């Protein structure tokens, strides 16, 4: 299972892609 930090990092990366 991934850590919350890893999940947060992934979300940030995806958000950067959308912008």
PDB file of C-alpha atoms in Angstrom:
ATOM      1  CA  UNK A   1       0.000   0.000   0.000  1.00  0.00           C
ATOM      2  CA  UNK A   2       1.216   3.473  -0.807  1.00  0.00           C
ATOM      3  CA  UNK A   3       1.850   6.073   1.847  1.00  0.00           C
ATOM      4  CA  UNK A   4      -0.244   9.217   2.048  1.00  0.00           C
ATOM      5  CA  UNK A   5       2.809  11.237   1.042  1.00  0.00           C
ATOM      6  CA  UNK A   6       3.173   9.202  -2.133  1.00  0.00           C
ATOM      7  CA  UNK A   7      -0.507   9.679  -2.927  1.00  0.00           C
ATOM      8  CA  UNK A   8      -0.212  13.419  -2.352  1.00  0.00           C
ATOM      9  CA  UNK A   9       2.800  13.621  -4.637  1.00  0.00           C
ATOM     10  CA  UNK A  10       0.930  11.766  -7.352  1.00  0.00           C
ATOM     11  CA  UNK A  11      -2.025  14.128  -7.043  1.00  0.00           C
ATOM     12  CA  UNK A  12       0.264  17.134  -7.313  1.00  0.00           C
ATOM     13  CA  UNK A  13       1.911  15.718 -10.413  1.00  0.00           C
ATOM     14  CA  UNK A  14      -1.473  15.074 -12.021  1.00  0.00           C
ATOM     15  CA  UNK A  15      -2.675  18.560 -11.135  1.00  0.00           C
ATOM     16  CA  UNK A  16       0.439  20.043 -12.709  1.00  0.00           C
ATOM     17  CA  UNK A  17      -0.368  18.144 -15.878  1.00  0.00           C
ATOM     18  CA  UNK A  18      -3.870  19.590 -16.077  1.00  0.00           C
ATOM     19  CA  UNK A  19      -2.773  23.193 -15.613  1.00  0.00           C
TER      20      UNK A  19
END
